[in-house]
Amino acid sequence: MASRLRRTLLAALVTAAVAVPVSAAARPAAVPAPAPVALPPVTAAELPALGERYEANRGNIREAARTAADHGDRGRATRLRVMADPARHFLTFDGRDGGRTAEVFGDLAGAERIAVLVPGSDTNLDTYERFRAGAVALRGELGPRAAVIAWLGYATPGTVSPEVLTDGRAGDAADQLRLFINELGQAKPGARVSLLCHSYGSVVCGRAAPSIDVADIVLYGSPGAGVDHMAGLRTRAAVWAGRGSDDWIADVPHLRFELLGATVGFGADPVSPGFGARTFDAGDGGHSDYLKPGSPSLHNIARITLGRATEVTHG
């Protein structure tokens, strides 16, 4: 059985290795963007004046939109102009290499509960609105004194690519996530922070877990977190896991082994009893439905973020 699964994964790697170069011209990273105006880390003293940071990043977004238009990518340029709306608030923005952003929903300065969303594969400036839609839906569930940050802080792998089967992208991503969470903790030392990790984002969160201070780590639609048991995350956070009954990720083999100099697979299934996480009811949704308005998974993720663990349903 293990040998057959290894052959299946190797076939997927070879297929992806052939498919990716053919579509390289359409990769989000292929669209150029200027280096953004550098901004220092957010501090507690800056929180009352975040409007100045938001305006600086609007300028960064507008410059990226102009560059995309000059490059002939009108679709990217249009999406960036939408992101530059004065009603939107970006702590960070970098249009290069597919994009890096951290968008805030709610009043970060006054927030006592903060959810940080970490996305999975194929999340970039061209697909960003679907990631944002989940953040908007979650913010609507949390009520006052809460904020959501949609953190696109790394180059996500393509769903059809060799990288999506290994933790290669997760190493640098975890370093950036640690930096962001630690800076957020210094700026908001009294806030309760929950890390919400979707799909490949679970791998990133698993790598970052030992060196970040958060109240919860929530893994959903997860192929694994890079460990065989929750204890391997070496975190004091409450670890939660959920999977919708129609999520194709359930069919991904939960293995880890060395192949061609890389570690393939992400370890145990986080929703399995042997992993040791607290599980929550994620309803009958698919891989992209966890933050869908009205869904059991959205309600439960909101309850976890708010610290209302006793109200979480377990299906």
PDB file of N, CA and C in Angstrom, residues 167-238:
ATOM      1  N   ASP A 167       7.024  20.489   1.533  1.00  0.00           N
ATOM      2  CA  ASP A 167       6.995  21.639   2.431  1.00  0.00           C
ATOM      3  C   ASP A 167       8.007  22.708   2.022  1.00  0.00           C
ATOM      4  N   GLY A 168       8.486  22.642   0.777  1.00  0.00           N
ATOM      5  CA  GLY A 168       9.507  23.589   0.334  1.00  0.00           C
ATOM      6  C   GLY A 168       9.085  25.041   0.448  1.00  0.00           C
ATOM      7  N   ARG A 169       7.850  25.363   0.071  1.00  0.00           N
ATOM      8  CA  ARG A 169       7.366  26.740   0.163  1.00  0.00           C
ATOM      9  C   ARG A 169       7.093  27.161   1.605  1.00  0.00           C
ATOM     10  N   ALA A 170       6.902  26.181   2.476  1.00  0.00           N
ATOM     11  CA  ALA A 170       6.471  26.484   3.847  1.00  0.00           C
ATOM     12  C   ALA A 170       7.578  27.044   4.720  1.00  0.00           C
ATOM     13  N   GLY A 171       8.837  26.740   4.396  1.00  0.00           N
ATOM     14  CA  GLY A 171       9.930  27.193   5.250  1.00  0.00           C
ATOM     15  C   GLY A 171      10.046  28.697   5.306  1.00  0.00           C
ATOM     16  N   ASP A 172      10.225  29.339   4.152  1.00  0.00           N
ATOM     17  CA  ASP A 172      10.316  30.797   4.110  1.00  0.00           C
ATOM     18  C   ASP A 172       9.007  31.436   4.562  1.00  0.00           C
ATOM     19  N   ALA A 173       7.881  30.811   4.182  1.00  0.00           N
ATOM     20  CA  ALA A 173       6.582  31.349   4.583  1.00  0.00           C
ATOM     21  C   ALA A 173       6.439  31.367   6.101  1.00  0.00           C
ATOM     22  N   ALA A 174       6.889  30.294   6.752  1.00  0.00           N
ATOM     23  CA  ALA A 174       6.794  30.230   8.210  1.00  0.00           C
ATOM     24  C   ALA A 174       7.640  31.312   8.864  1.00  0.00           C
ATOM     25  N   ASP A 175       8.802  31.594   8.296  1.00  0.00           N
ATOM     26  CA  ASP A 175       9.638  32.671   8.839  1.00  0.00           C
ATOM     27  C   ASP A 175       8.905  34.004   8.773  1.00  0.00           C
ATOM     28  N   GLN A 176       8.250  34.265   7.650  1.00  0.00           N
ATOM     29  CA  GLN A 176       7.509  35.516   7.501  1.00  0.00           C
ATOM     30  C   GLN A 176       6.297  35.561   8.430  1.00  0.00           C
ATOM     31  N   LEU A 177       5.647  34.428   8.608  1.00  0.00           N
ATOM     32  CA  LEU A 177       4.490  34.382   9.509  1.00  0.00           C
ATOM     33  C   LEU A 177       4.925  34.612  10.953  1.00  0.00           C
ATOM     34  N   ARG A 178       6.029  34.001  11.365  1.00  0.00           N
ATOM     35  CA  ARG A 178       6.544  34.230  12.721  1.00  0.00           C
ATOM     36  C   ARG A 178       6.806  35.715  12.943  1.00  0.00           C
ATOM     37  N   LEU A 179       7.461  36.328  11.981  1.00  0.00           N
ATOM     38  CA  LEU A 179       7.784  37.740  12.097  1.00  0.00           C
ATOM     39  C   LEU A 179       6.517  38.570  12.238  1.00  0.00           C
ATOM     40  N   PHE A 180       5.521  38.284  11.410  1.00  0.00           N
ATOM     41  CA  PHE A 180       4.275  39.049  11.444  1.00  0.00           C
ATOM     42  C   PHE A 180       3.547  38.860  12.774  1.00  0.00           C
ATOM     43  N   ILE A 181       3.407  37.616  13.220  1.00  0.00           N
ATOM     44  CA  ILE A 181       2.677  37.351  14.466  1.00  0.00           C
ATOM     45  C   ILE A 181       3.404  37.955  15.659  1.00  0.00           C
ATOM     46  N   ASN A 182       4.714  37.869  15.671  1.00  0.00           N
ATOM     47  CA  ASN A 182       5.469  38.432  16.787  1.00  0.00           C
ATOM     48  C   ASN A 182       5.365  39.952  16.818  1.00  0.00           C
ATOM     49  N   GLU A 183       5.401  40.598  15.658  1.00  0.00           N
ATOM     50  CA  GLU A 183       5.226  42.048  15.601  1.00  0.00           C
ATOM     51  C   GLU A 183       3.807  42.434  16.020  1.00  0.00           C
ATOM     52  N   LEU A 184       2.824  41.634  15.612  1.00  0.00           N
ATOM     53  CA  LEU A 184       1.442  41.899  16.016  1.00  0.00           C
ATOM     54  C   LEU A 184       1.303  41.771  17.528  1.00  0.00           C
ATOM     55  N   GLY A 185       1.952  40.774  18.099  1.00  0.00           N
ATOM     56  CA  GLY A 185       1.893  40.594  19.550  1.00  0.00           C
ATOM     57  C   GLY A 185       2.515  41.751  20.303  1.00  0.00           C
ATOM     58  N   GLN A 186       3.580  42.324  19.762  1.00  0.00           N
ATOM     59  CA  GLN A 186       4.202  43.481  20.408  1.00  0.00           C
ATOM     60  C   GLN A 186       3.324  44.719  20.285  1.00  0.00           C
ATOM     61  N   ALA A 187       2.645  44.855  19.153  1.00  0.00           N
ATOM     62  CA  ALA A 187       1.765  46.012  18.968  1.00  0.00           C
ATOM     63  C   ALA A 187       0.460  45.876  19.751  1.00  0.00           C
ATOM     64  N   LYS A 188      -0.030  44.635  19.909  1.00  0.00           N
ATOM     65  CA  LYS A 188      -1.298  44.371  20.592  1.00  0.00           C
ATOM     66  C   LYS A 188      -1.080  43.316  21.679  1.00  0.00           C
ATOM     67  N   PRO A 189      -0.326  43.618  22.719  1.00  0.00           N
ATOM     68  CA  PRO A 189       0.042  42.593  23.707  1.00  0.00           C
ATOM     69  C   PRO A 189      -1.136  42.016  24.482  1.00  0.00           C
ATOM     70  N   GLY A 190      -2.239  42.728  24.564  1.00  0.00           N
ATOM     71  CA  GLY A 190      -3.368  42.218  25.335  1.00  0.00           C
ATOM     72  C   GLY A 190      -4.410  41.504  24.505  1.00  0.00           C
ATOM     73  N   ALA A 191      -4.223  41.442  23.196  1.00  0.00           N
ATOM     74  CA  ALA A 191      -5.247  40.853  22.335  1.00  0.00           C
ATOM     75  C   ALA A 191      -5.127  39.332  22.282  1.00  0.00           C
ATOM     76  N   ARG A 192      -6.250  38.681  22.075  1.00  0.00           N
ATOM     77  CA  ARG A 192      -6.291  37.220  21.889  1.00  0.00           C
ATOM     78  C   ARG A 192      -6.194  36.945  20.394  1.00  0.00           C
ATOM     79  N   VAL A 193      -5.120  36.296  19.956  1.00  0.00           N
ATOM     80  CA  VAL A 193      -4.871  36.065  18.524  1.00  0.00           C
ATOM     81  C   VAL A 193      -5.117  34.598  18.188  1.00  0.00           C
ATOM     82  N   SER A 194      -5.888  34.361  17.137  1.00  0.00           N
ATOM     83  CA  SER A 194      -6.126  33.011  16.634  1.00  0.00           C
ATOM     84  C   SER A 194      -5.577  32.910  15.219  1.00  0.00           C
ATOM     85  N   LEU A 195      -4.883  31.815  14.941  1.00  0.00           N
ATOM     86  CA  LEU A 195      -4.277  31.587  13.640  1.00  0.00           C
ATOM     87  C   LEU A 195      -5.145  30.582  12.893  1.00  0.00           C
ATOM     88  N   LEU A 196      -5.712  31.008  11.763  1.00  0.00           N
ATOM     89  CA  LEU A 196      -6.655  30.187  11.015  1.00  0.00           C
ATOM     90  C   LEU A 196      -6.003  29.767   9.705  1.00  0.00           C
ATOM     91  N   CYS A 197      -5.770  28.470   9.538  1.00  0.00           N
ATOM     92  CA  CYS A 197      -4.879  27.963   8.500  1.00  0.00           C
ATOM     93  C   CYS A 197      -5.634  27.037   7.549  1.00  0.00           C
ATOM     94  N   HIS A 198      -5.748  27.457   6.297  1.00  0.00           N
ATOM     95  CA  HIS A 198      -6.493  26.684   5.307  1.00  0.00           C
ATOM     96  C   HIS A 198      -5.551  25.935   4.376  1.00  0.00           C
ATOM     97  N   SER A 199      -5.836  24.666   4.140  1.00  0.00           N
ATOM     98  CA  SER A 199      -5.154  23.881   3.120  1.00  0.00           C
ATOM     99  C   SER A 199      -3.633  23.925   3.315  1.00  0.00           C
ATOM    100  N   TYR A 200      -2.869  24.325   2.284  1.00  0.00           N
ATOM    101  CA  TYR A 200      -1.409  24.371   2.414  1.00  0.00           C
ATOM    102  C   TYR A 200      -0.981  25.352   3.511  1.00  0.00           C
ATOM    103  N   GLY A 201      -1.845  26.296   3.849  1.00  0.00           N
ATOM    104  CA  GLY A 201      -1.556  27.193   4.963  1.00  0.00           C
ATOM    105  C   GLY A 201      -1.340  26.442   6.265  1.00  0.00           C
ATOM    106  N   SER A 202      -1.929  25.237   6.378  1.00  0.00           N
ATOM    107  CA  SER A 202      -1.715  24.403   7.563  1.00  0.00           C
ATOM    108  C   SER A 202      -0.257  23.984   7.692  1.00  0.00           C
ATOM    109  N   VAL A 203       0.376  23.741   6.557  1.00  0.00           N
ATOM    110  CA  VAL A 203       1.784  23.355   6.561  1.00  0.00           C
ATOM    111  C   VAL A 203       2.636  24.529   7.043  1.00  0.00           C
ATOM    112  N   VAL A 204       2.290  25.728   6.566  1.00  0.00           N
ATOM    113  CA  VAL A 204       2.996  26.941   6.999  1.00  0.00           C
ATOM    114  C   VAL A 204       2.828  27.143   8.497  1.00  0.00           C
ATOM    115  N   CYS A 205       1.599  27.026   8.978  1.00  0.00           N
ATOM    116  CA  CYS A 205       1.338  27.220  10.406  1.00  0.00           C
ATOM    117  C   CYS A 205       2.041  26.162  11.245  1.00  0.00           C
ATOM    118  N   GLY A 206       2.085  24.937  10.737  1.00  0.00           N
ATOM    119  CA  GLY A 206       2.773  23.886  11.471  1.00  0.00           C
ATOM    120  C   GLY A 206       4.249  24.177  11.649  1.00  0.00           C
ATOM    121  N   ARG A 207       4.884  24.738  10.613  1.00  0.00           N
ATOM    122  CA  ARG A 207       6.303  25.080  10.711  1.00  0.00           C
ATOM    123  C   ARG A 207       6.527  26.252  11.662  1.00  0.00           C
ATOM    124  N   ALA A 208       5.576  27.185  11.696  1.00  0.00           N
ATOM    125  CA  ALA A 208       5.738  28.387  12.522  1.00  0.00           C
ATOM    126  C   ALA A 208       5.341  28.161  13.976  1.00  0.00           C
ATOM    127  N   ALA A 209       4.526  27.145  14.241  1.00  0.00           N
ATOM    128  CA  ALA A 209       3.886  26.975  15.550  1.00  0.00           C
ATOM    129  C   ALA A 209       4.816  27.031  16.750  1.00  0.00           C
ATOM    130  N   PRO A 210       5.988  26.392  16.727  1.00  0.00           N
ATOM    131  CA  PRO A 210       6.797  26.365  17.955  1.00  0.00           C
ATOM    132  C   PRO A 210       7.289  27.730  18.425  1.00  0.00           C
ATOM    133  N   SER A 211       7.329  28.707  17.531  1.00  0.00           N
ATOM    134  CA  SER A 211       7.942  29.988  17.908  1.00  0.00           C
ATOM    135  C   SER A 211       6.987  31.169  17.814  1.00  0.00           C
ATOM    136  N   ILE A 212       5.690  30.916  17.913  1.00  0.00           N
ATOM    137  CA  ILE A 212       4.726  32.011  17.944  1.00  0.00           C
ATOM    138  C   ILE A 212       3.808  31.839  19.145  1.00  0.00           C
ATOM    139  N   ASP A 213       3.290  32.951  19.628  1.00  0.00           N
ATOM    140  CA  ASP A 213       2.415  32.954  20.800  1.00  0.00           C
ATOM    141  C   ASP A 213       1.007  33.332  20.353  1.00  0.00           C
ATOM    142  N   VAL A 214       0.151  32.323  20.188  1.00  0.00           N
ATOM    143  CA  VAL A 214      -1.239  32.555  19.813  1.00  0.00           C
ATOM    144  C   VAL A 214      -2.125  31.710  20.713  1.00  0.00           C
ATOM    145  N   ALA A 215      -3.406  32.064  20.775  1.00  0.00           N
ATOM    146  CA  ALA A 215      -4.329  31.312  21.623  1.00  0.00           C
ATOM    147  C   ALA A 215      -4.804  30.029  20.944  1.00  0.00           C
ATOM    148  N   ASP A 216      -5.017  30.096  19.622  1.00  0.00           N
ATOM    149  CA  ASP A 216      -5.556  28.961  18.883  1.00  0.00           C
ATOM    150  C   ASP A 216      -4.829  28.806  17.556  1.00  0.00           C
ATOM    151  N   ILE A 217      -4.687  27.576  17.126  1.00  0.00           N
ATOM    152  CA  ILE A 217      -4.274  27.258  15.760  1.00  0.00           C
ATOM    153  C   ILE A 217      -5.366  26.371  15.182  1.00  0.00           C
ATOM    154  N   VAL A 218      -6.020  26.847  14.128  1.00  0.00           N
ATOM    155  CA  VAL A 218      -7.160  26.149  13.547  1.00  0.00           C
ATOM    156  C   VAL A 218      -6.766  25.659  12.159  1.00  0.00           C
ATOM    157  N   LEU A 219      -6.809  24.352  11.962  1.00  0.00           N
ATOM    158  CA  LEU A 219      -6.437  23.726  10.694  1.00  0.00           C
ATOM    159  C   LEU A 219      -7.716  23.254  10.006  1.00  0.00           C
ATOM    160  N   TYR A 220      -7.980  23.751   8.798  1.00  0.00           N
ATOM    161  CA  TYR A 220      -9.186  23.306   8.094  1.00  0.00           C
ATOM    162  C   TYR A 220      -8.886  23.096   6.615  1.00  0.00           C
ATOM    163  N   GLY A 221      -9.509  22.060   6.060  1.00  0.00           N
ATOM    164  CA  GLY A 221      -9.170  21.652   4.711  1.00  0.00           C
ATOM    165  C   GLY A 221      -7.699  21.295   4.619  1.00  0.00           C
ATOM    166  N   SER A 222      -7.170  20.673   5.644  1.00  0.00           N
ATOM    167  CA  SER A 222      -5.725  20.504   5.803  1.00  0.00           C
ATOM    168  C   SER A 222      -5.222  19.184   5.238  1.00  0.00           C
ATOM    169  N   PRO A 223      -4.108  19.223   4.461  1.00  0.00           N
ATOM    170  CA  PRO A 223      -3.467  17.984   4.030  1.00  0.00           C
ATOM    171  C   PRO A 223      -2.556  17.406   5.105  1.00  0.00           C
ATOM    172  N   GLY A 224      -2.374  18.156   6.196  1.00  0.00           N
ATOM    173  CA  GLY A 224      -1.456  17.790   7.264  1.00  0.00           C
ATOM    174  C   GLY A 224      -0.692  19.017   7.700  1.00  0.00           C
ATOM    175  N   ALA A 225      -0.073  18.937   8.852  1.00  0.00           N
ATOM    176  CA  ALA A 225       0.670  20.074   9.390  1.00  0.00           C
ATOM    177  C   ALA A 225       2.160  19.786   9.503  1.00  0.00           C
ATOM    178  N   GLY A 226       2.613  18.708   8.823  1.00  0.00           N
ATOM    179  CA  GLY A 226       4.031  18.388   8.845  1.00  0.00           C
ATOM    180  C   GLY A 226       4.480  17.574  10.037  1.00  0.00           C
ATOM    181  N   VAL A 227       3.529  17.118  10.845  1.00  0.00           N
ATOM    182  CA  VAL A 227       3.854  16.315  12.027  1.00  0.00           C
ATOM    183  C   VAL A 227       2.879  15.151  12.103  1.00  0.00           C
ATOM    184  N   ASP A 228       3.218  14.145  12.896  1.00  0.00           N
ATOM    185  CA  ASP A 228       2.360  12.968  13.033  1.00  0.00           C
ATOM    186  C   ASP A 228       1.435  13.033  14.243  1.00  0.00           C
ATOM    187  N   HIS A 229       1.671  14.020  15.115  1.00  0.00           N
ATOM    188  CA  HIS A 229       0.804  14.207  16.280  1.00  0.00           C
ATOM    189  C   HIS A 229       0.847  15.683  16.661  1.00  0.00           C
ATOM    190  N   MET A 230      -0.237  16.154  17.231  1.00  0.00           N
ATOM    191  CA  MET A 230      -0.332  17.549  17.636  1.00  0.00           C
ATOM    192  C   MET A 230       0.851  17.973  18.506  1.00  0.00           C
ATOM    193  N   ALA A 231       1.354  17.063  19.331  1.00  0.00           N
ATOM    194  CA  ALA A 231       2.467  17.403  20.212  1.00  0.00           C
ATOM    195  C   ALA A 231       3.694  17.847  19.425  1.00  0.00           C
ATOM    196  N   GLY A 232       3.809  17.375  18.186  1.00  0.00           N
ATOM    197  CA  GLY A 232       4.941  17.749  17.357  1.00  0.00           C
ATOM    198  C   GLY A 232       4.948  19.223  16.966  1.00  0.00           C
ATOM    199  N   LEU A 233       3.824  19.892  17.136  1.00  0.00           N
ATOM    200  CA  LEU A 233       3.763  21.325  16.847  1.00  0.00           C
ATOM    201  C   LEU A 233       4.451  22.147  17.942  1.00  0.00           C
ATOM    202  N   ARG A 234       4.639  21.549  19.097  1.00  0.00           N
ATOM    203  CA  ARG A 234       5.340  22.191  20.220  1.00  0.00           C
ATOM    204  C   ARG A 234       4.777  23.598  20.496  1.00  0.00           C
ATOM    205  N   THR A 235       3.473  23.637  20.719  1.00  0.00           N
ATOM    206  CA  THR A 235       2.801  24.904  20.964  1.00  0.00           C
ATOM    207  C   THR A 235       1.902  24.794  22.185  1.00  0.00           C
ATOM    208  N   ARG A 236       1.724  25.929  22.861  1.00  0.00           N
ATOM    209  CA  ARG A 236       0.776  25.992  23.977  1.00  0.00           C
ATOM    210  C   ARG A 236      -0.619  26.350  23.497  1.00  0.00           C
ATOM    211  N   ALA A 237      -0.759  26.655  22.211  1.00  0.00           N
ATOM    212  CA  ALA A 237      -2.063  27.033  21.668  1.00  0.00           C
ATOM    213  C   ALA A 237      -3.014  25.836  21.670  1.00  0.00           C
ATOM    214  N   ALA A 238      -4.301  26.117  21.745  1.00  0.00           N
ATOM    215  CA  ALA A 238      -5.303  25.081  21.521  1.00  0.00           C
ATOM    216  C   ALA A 238      -5.331  24.787  20.023  1.00  0.00           C
TER     217      ALA A 238
END
